[in-house]
CSV table of C-alpha atoms and ligand atoms in Angstrom, one decimal:
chain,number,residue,atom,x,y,z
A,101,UNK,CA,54.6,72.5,131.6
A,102,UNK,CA,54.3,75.3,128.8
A,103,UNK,CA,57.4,75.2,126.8
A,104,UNK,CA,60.1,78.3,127.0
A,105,UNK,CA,58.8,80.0,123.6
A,106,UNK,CA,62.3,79.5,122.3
A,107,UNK,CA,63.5,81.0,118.9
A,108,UNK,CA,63.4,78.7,116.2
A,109,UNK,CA,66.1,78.4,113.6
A,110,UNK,CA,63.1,79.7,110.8
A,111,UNK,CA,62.6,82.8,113.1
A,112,UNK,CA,66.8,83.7,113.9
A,113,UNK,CA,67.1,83.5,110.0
A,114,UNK,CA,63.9,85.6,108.8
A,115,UNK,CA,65.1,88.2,111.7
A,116,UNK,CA,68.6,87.8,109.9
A,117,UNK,CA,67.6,88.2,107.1
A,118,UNK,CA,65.9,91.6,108.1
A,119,UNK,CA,69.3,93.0,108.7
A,120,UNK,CA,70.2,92.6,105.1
A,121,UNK,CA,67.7,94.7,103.4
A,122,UNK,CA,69.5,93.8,100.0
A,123,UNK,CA,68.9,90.1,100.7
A,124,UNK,CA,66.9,87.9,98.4
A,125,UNK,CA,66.1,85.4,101.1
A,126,UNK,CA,68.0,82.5,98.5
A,127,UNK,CA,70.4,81.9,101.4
A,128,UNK,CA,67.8,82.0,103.9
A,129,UNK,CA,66.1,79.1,101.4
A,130,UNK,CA,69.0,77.2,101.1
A,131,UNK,CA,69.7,76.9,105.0
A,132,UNK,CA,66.0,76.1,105.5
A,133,UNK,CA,66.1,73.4,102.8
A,134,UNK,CA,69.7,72.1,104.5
A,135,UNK,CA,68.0,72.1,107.8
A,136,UNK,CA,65.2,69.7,106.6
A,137,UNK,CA,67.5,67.3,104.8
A,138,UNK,CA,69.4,67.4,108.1
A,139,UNK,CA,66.2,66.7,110.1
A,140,UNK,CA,65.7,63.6,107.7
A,141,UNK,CA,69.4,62.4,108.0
A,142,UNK,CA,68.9,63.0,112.0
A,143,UNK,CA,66.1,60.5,112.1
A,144,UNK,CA,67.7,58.3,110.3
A,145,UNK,CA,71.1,58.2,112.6
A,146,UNK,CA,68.6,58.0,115.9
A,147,UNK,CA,67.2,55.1,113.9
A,148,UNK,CA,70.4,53.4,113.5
A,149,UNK,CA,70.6,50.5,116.0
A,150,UNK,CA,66.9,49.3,115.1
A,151,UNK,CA,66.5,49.4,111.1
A,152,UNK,CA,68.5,47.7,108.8
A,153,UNK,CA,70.7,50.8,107.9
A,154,UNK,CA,73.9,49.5,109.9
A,155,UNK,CA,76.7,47.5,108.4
A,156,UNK,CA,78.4,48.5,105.1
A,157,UNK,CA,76.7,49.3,101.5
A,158,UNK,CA,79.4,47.0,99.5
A,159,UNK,CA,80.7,50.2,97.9
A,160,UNK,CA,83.9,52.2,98.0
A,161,UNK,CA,84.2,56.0,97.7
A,162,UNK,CA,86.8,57.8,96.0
A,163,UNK,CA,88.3,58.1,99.4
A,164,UNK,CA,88.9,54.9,99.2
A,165,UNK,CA,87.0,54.4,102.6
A,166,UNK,CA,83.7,51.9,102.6
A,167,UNK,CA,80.4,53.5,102.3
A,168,UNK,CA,78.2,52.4,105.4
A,169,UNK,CA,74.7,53.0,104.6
A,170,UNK,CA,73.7,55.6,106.3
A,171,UNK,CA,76.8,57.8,104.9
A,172,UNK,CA,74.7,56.7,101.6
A,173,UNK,CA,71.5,57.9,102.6
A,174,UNK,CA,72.8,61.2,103.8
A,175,UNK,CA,74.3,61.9,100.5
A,176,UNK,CA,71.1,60.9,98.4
A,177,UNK,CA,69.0,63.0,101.3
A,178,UNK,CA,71.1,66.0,100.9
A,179,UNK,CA,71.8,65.5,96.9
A,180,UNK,CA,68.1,65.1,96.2
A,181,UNK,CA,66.9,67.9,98.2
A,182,UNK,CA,69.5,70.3,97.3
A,183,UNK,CA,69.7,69.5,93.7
A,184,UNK,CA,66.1,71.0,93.4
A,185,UNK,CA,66.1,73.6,95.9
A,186,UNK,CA,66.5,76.3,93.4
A,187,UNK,CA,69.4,78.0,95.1
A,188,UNK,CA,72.3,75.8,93.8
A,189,UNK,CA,74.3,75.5,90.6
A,190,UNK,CA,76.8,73.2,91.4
A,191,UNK,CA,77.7,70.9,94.7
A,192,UNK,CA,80.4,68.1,95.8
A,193,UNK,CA,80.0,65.8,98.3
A,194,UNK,CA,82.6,63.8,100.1
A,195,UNK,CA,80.5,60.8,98.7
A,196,UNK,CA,80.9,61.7,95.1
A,197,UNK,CA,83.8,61.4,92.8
A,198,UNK,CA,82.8,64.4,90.4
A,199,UNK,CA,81.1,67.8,90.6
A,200,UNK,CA,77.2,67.1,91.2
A,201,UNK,CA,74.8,68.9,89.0
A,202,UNK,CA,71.5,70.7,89.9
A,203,UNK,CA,68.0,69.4,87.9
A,204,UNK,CA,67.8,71.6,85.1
A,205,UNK,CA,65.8,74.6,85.6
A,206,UNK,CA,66.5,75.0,88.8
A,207,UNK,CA,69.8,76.4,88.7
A,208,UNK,CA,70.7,79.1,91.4
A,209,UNK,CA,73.8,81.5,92.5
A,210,UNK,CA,75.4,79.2,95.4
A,211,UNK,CA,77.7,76.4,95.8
A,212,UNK,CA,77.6,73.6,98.3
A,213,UNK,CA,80.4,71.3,99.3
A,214,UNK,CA,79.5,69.5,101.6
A,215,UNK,CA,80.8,65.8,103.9
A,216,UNK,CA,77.1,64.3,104.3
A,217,UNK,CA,78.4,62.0,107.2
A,218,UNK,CA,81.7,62.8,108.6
A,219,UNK,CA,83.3,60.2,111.4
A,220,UNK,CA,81.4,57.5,109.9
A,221,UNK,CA,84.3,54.7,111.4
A,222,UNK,CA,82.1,55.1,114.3
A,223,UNK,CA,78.5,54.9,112.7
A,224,UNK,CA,78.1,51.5,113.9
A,225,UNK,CA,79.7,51.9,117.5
A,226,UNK,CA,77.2,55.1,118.6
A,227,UNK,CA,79.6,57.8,118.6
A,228,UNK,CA,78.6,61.0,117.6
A,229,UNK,CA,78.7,62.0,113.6
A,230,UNK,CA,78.1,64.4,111.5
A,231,UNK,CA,77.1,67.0,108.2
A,232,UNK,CA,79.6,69.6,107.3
A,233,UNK,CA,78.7,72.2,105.0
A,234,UNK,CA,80.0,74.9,102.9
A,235,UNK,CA,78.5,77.7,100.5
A,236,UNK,CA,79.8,79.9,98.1
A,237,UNK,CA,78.3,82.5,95.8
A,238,UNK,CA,78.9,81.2,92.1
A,239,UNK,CA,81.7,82.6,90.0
A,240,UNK,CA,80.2,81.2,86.6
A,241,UNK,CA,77.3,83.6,85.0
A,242,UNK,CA,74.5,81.1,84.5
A,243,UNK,CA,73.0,78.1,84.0
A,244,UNK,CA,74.8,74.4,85.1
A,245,UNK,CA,77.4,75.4,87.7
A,246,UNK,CA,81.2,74.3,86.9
A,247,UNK,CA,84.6,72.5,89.1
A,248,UNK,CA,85.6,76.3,89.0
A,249,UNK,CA,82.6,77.1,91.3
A,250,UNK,CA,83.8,75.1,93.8
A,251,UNK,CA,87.1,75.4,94.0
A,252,UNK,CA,87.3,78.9,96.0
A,253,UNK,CA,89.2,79.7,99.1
A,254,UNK,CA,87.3,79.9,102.1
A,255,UNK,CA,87.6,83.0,103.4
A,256,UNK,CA,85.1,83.9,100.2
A,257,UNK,CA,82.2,81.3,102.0
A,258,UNK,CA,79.4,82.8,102.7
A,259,UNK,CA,77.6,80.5,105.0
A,260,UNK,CA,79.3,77.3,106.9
A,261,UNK,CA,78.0,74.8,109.7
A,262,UNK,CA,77.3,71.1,110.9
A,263,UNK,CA,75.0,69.2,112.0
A,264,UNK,CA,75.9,67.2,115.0
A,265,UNK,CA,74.1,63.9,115.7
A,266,UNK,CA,75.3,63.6,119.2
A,267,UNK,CA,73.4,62.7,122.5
A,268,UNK,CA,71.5,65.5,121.1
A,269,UNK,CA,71.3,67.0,117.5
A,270,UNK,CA,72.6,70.4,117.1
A,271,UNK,CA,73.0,72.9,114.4
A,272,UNK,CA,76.0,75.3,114.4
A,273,UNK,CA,76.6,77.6,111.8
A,274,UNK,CA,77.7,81.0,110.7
A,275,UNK,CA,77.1,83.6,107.9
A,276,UNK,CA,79.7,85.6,108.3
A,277,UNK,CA,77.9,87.1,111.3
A,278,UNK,CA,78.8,85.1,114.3
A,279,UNK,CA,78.4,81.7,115.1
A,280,UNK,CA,74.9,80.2,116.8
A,281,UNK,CA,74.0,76.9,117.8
A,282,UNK,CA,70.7,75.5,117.6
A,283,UNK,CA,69.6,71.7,119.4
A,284,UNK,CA,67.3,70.3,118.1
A,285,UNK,CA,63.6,69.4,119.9
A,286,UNK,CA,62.6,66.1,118.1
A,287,UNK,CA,59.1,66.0,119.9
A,288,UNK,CA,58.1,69.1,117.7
A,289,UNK,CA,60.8,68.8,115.1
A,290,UNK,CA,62.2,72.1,115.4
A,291,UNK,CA,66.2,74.0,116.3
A,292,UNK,CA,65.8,76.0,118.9
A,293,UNK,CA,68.3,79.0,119.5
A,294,UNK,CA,70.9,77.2,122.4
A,295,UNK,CA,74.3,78.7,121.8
A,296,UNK,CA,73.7,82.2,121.0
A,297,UNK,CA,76.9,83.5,119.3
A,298,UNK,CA,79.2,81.2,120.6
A,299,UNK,CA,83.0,82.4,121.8
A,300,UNK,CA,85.6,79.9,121.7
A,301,UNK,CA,87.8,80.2,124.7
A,302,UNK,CA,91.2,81.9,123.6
A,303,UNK,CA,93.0,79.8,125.9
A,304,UNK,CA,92.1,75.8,125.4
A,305,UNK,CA,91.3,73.1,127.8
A,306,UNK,CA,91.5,70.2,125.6
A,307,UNK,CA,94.2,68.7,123.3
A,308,UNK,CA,92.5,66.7,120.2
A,309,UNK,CA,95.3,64.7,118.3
A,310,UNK,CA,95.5,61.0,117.4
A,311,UNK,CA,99.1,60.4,120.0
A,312,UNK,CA,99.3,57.2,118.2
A,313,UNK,CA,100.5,59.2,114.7
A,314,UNK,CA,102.7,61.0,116.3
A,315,UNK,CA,106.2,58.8,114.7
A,316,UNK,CA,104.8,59.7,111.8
A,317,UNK,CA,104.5,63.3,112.1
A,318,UNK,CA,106.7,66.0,110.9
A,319,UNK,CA,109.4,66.9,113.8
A,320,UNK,CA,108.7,70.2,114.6
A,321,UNK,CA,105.1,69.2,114.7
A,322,UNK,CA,106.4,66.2,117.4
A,323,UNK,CA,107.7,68.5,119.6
A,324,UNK,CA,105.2,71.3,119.2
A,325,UNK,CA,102.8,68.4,121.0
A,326,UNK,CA,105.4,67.5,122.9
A,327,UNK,CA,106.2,71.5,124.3
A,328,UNK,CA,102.7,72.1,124.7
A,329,UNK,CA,102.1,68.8,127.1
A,330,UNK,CA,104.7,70.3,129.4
A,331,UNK,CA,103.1,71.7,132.9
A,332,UNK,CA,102.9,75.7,133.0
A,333,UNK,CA,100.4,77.3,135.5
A,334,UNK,CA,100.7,80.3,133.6
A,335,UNK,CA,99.0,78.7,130.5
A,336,UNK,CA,96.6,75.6,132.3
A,337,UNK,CA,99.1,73.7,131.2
A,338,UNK,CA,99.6,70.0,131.2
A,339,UNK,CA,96.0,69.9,129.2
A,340,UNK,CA,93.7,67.2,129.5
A,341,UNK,CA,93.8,64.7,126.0
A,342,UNK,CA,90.0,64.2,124.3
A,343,UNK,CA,90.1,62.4,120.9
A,344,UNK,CA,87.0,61.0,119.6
A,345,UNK,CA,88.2,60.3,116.3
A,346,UNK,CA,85.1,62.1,115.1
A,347,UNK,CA,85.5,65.3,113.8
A,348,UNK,CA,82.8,67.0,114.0
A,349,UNK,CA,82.3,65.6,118.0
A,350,UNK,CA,86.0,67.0,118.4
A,351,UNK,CA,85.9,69.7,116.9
A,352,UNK,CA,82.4,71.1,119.2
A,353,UNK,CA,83.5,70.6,122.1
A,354,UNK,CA,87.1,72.8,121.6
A,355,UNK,CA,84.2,75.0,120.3
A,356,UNK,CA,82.4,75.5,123.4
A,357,UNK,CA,85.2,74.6,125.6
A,358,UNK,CA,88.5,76.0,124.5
A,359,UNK,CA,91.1,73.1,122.2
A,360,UNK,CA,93.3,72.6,120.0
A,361,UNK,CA,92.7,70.0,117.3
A,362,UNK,CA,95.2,68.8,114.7
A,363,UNK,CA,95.4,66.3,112.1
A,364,UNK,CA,99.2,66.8,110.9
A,365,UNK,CA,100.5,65.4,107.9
A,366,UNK,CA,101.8,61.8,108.4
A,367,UNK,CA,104.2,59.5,106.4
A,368,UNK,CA,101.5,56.9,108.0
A,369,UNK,CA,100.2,56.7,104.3
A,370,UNK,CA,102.0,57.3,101.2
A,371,UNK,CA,98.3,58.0,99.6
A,372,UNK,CA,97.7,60.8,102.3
A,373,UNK,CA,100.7,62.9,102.3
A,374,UNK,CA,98.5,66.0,104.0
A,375,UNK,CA,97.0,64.3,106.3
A,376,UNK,CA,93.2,62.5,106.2
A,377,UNK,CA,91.0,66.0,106.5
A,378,UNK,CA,89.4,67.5,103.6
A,379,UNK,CA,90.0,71.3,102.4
A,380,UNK,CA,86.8,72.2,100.5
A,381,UNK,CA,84.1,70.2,103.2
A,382,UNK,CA,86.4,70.0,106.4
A,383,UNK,CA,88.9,72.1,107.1
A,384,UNK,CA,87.5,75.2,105.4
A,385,UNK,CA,83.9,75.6,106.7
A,386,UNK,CA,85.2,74.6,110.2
A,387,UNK,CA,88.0,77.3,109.6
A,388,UNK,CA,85.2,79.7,109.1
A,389,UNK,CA,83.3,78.9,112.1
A,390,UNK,CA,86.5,79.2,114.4
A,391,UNK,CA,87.3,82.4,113.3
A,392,UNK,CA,84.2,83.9,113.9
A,393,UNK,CA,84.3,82.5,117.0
A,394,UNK,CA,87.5,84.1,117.7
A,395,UNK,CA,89.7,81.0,116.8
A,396,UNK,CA,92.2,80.3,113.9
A,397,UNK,CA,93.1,77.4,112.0
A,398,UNK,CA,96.4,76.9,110.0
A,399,UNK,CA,98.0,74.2,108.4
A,400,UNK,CA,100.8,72.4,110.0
A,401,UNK,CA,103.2,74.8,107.4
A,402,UNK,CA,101.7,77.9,109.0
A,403,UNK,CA,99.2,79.0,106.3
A,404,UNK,CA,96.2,80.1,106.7
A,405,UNK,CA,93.2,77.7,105.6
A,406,UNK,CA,90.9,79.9,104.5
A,407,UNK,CA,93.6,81.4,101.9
A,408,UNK,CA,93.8,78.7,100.4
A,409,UNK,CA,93.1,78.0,96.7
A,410,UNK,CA,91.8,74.6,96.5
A,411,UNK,CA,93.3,72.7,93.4
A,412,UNK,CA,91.4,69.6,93.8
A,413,UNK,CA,87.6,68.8,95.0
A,414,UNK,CA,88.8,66.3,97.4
A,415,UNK,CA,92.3,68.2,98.4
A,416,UNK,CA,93.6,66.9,101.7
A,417,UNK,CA,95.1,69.6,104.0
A,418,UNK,CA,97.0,69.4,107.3
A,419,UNK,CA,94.9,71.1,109.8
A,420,UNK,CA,95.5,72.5,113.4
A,421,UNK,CA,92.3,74.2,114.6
A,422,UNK,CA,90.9,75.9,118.1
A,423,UNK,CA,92.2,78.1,121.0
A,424,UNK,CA,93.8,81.4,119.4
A,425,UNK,CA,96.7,81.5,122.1
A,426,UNK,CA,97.3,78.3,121.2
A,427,UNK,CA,97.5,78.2,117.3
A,428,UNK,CA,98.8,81.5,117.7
A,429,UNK,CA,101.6,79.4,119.6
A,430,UNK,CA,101.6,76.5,117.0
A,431,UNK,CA,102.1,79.0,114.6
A,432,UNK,CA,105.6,80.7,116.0
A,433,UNK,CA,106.8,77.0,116.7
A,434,UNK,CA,106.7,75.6,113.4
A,435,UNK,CA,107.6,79.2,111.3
A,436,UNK,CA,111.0,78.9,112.7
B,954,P6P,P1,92.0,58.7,112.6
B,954,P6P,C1,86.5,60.1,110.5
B,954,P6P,O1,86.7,59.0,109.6
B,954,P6P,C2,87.6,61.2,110.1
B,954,P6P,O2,87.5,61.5,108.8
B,954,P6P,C3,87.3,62.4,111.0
B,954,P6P,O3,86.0,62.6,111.4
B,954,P6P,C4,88.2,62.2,112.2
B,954,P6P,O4,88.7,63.4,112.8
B,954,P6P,C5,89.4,61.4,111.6
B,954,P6P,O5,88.9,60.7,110.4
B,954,P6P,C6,90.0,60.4,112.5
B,954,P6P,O6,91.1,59.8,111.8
B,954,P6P,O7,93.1,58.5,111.6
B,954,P6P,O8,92.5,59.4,113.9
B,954,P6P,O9,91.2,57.5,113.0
């Protein structure tokens, strides 16, 4: 059977590219170069259950969260390929205490924060994981890239995505122009184009919270949930629950199906007074993708995420993402 000739994630970005005459093609390099080390990572998460990459490394990050393996080799895959890619002068990884420099001489105009292997609790247990990423356009003039690089709101990105190692592997990102999804063909090795410009259902279907933080929540934040799980026609309402606890998982299927997601602050733990979810790699590259697919995501004290100065690589922020009807909603609950 001749295969669809189906538009490969080279060909949507060349074409993109087109549109932009101005364009240097360094973004379009840097996404190719991301794509490969998320090729290699891909392989490497298919791989899991057979090579000796289970089971945990021995070390701690500055999360405080043990580093499995494979959230190891990600990093090192993305940090080594990236770091010589020409197009970067600074990144931070969810893996790495301190800003990571680029090899000298091959210093470039963007920024990449980036979580090489987010939900990795379930690494060992087959759920689905996966890469977030973020890019900015440097602030500093030349040379080694700085903290200052970094820390920029994200509604200056100018690229954000994932890579989703799920039943399939799938690439979802946006440059500011839409968001398209990509699944990956591991027989030839390439994305092909599978979600063109994906639209988020204003209305959602799903609700994505962890029920058993709730005592630990915020009030108003208790009984938002608790409002929003009462039956009305008018709004599809009671919702069906879907928690993975697995970001990336949860946060594409509200994608594609219409959801809220939230991970409130908690008094849980005193060490993670915001919540567990990370501004700079989390919250604000998927804050960019649900916008342009006609979503929001706020905090869980109404702002905006992508106005938000970050202060901190690693800065935790509450984060309630999806449906626009029903952040919109979230919104006018907890303002008043
Ligand atoms: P909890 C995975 O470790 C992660 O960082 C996110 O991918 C996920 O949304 C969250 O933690 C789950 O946290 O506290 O509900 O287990």
């Amino acid at each position: 059977m001749r295969r669809p000739l189906g538009v490969t994630v080279h060909r949507y970005i060349v074409d993109s590219q087109r549109l932009h005459p101005e364009a240097t093609g360094d973004l379009s390099g840097l996404l190719n170069e991301l794509i490969v080390a998320g090729k290699t990572i891909s392989a490497e998460v298919n791989m899991a259950g057979l090579a000796d990459v289970l089971g945990m490394s021995g070390k701690t990050n500055i999360q405080g969260e043990e580093v499995q393996k494979l959230d190891e080799f990600a990093n090192r895959t993305i940090v080594r390929r990236m770091a010589r890619s020409g197009y970067l002068c600074v990144m931070t990884s969810e893996e790495e205490d301190d800003i990571i420099p680029v090899e000298e001489g091959y210093e470039g105009k963007y920024t990449l924060a980036f979580d090489p292997l987010d939900g990795s609790s379930n690494i060992d247990v087959n759920v689905s994981i996966g890469t977030i990423f973020s890019v900015h356009r440097r602030l500093s003039k030349e040379g080694q890239g700085d903290i200052g690089d970094l820390l920029q709101p994200g509604r200056k990105q100018v690229a954000a995505g994932y890579i989703l190692y799920g039943s399939s592997t799938m690439l979802v990102f946006t440059t500011g122009h839409g968001v398209q999804g990509f699944t990956l063909d591991p027989s030839v090795g390439e994305f092909y184009l599978s979600h063109a410009d994906i639209k988020t259902a204003e209305r959602a279907r799903y609700v994505s919270v962890n029920t058993y933080n709730q005592p630990f929540w915020q009030k108003n934040v208790q009984e938002f949930f608790e409002m929003i799980n009462r039956p009305d026609k008018s709004k599809g309402r009671p919702y069906s629950s879907r928690y993975i606890g697995s970001l990336v998982a949860d946060f594409h299927r509200n994608l594609i199906t219409g959801g809220i997601f939230a991970y409130p602050r908690d008094t849980k733990d005193s060490s993670k007074p915001y919540g567990k979810l990370r501004l700079l790699y989390e919250a604000a590259p998927l804050a960019m993708l649900i916008e342009q697919a006609g979503g929001r995501a706020i905090t869980d004290d109404c702002r905006n995420i992508l106005d938000i100065e970050a202060e901190d690589l690693h800065q935790r922020v509450p984060l309630i993402i999806g449906s626009k009807l029903d952040v919109d909603e979230a919104e006018e609950f907890l303002s008043r």
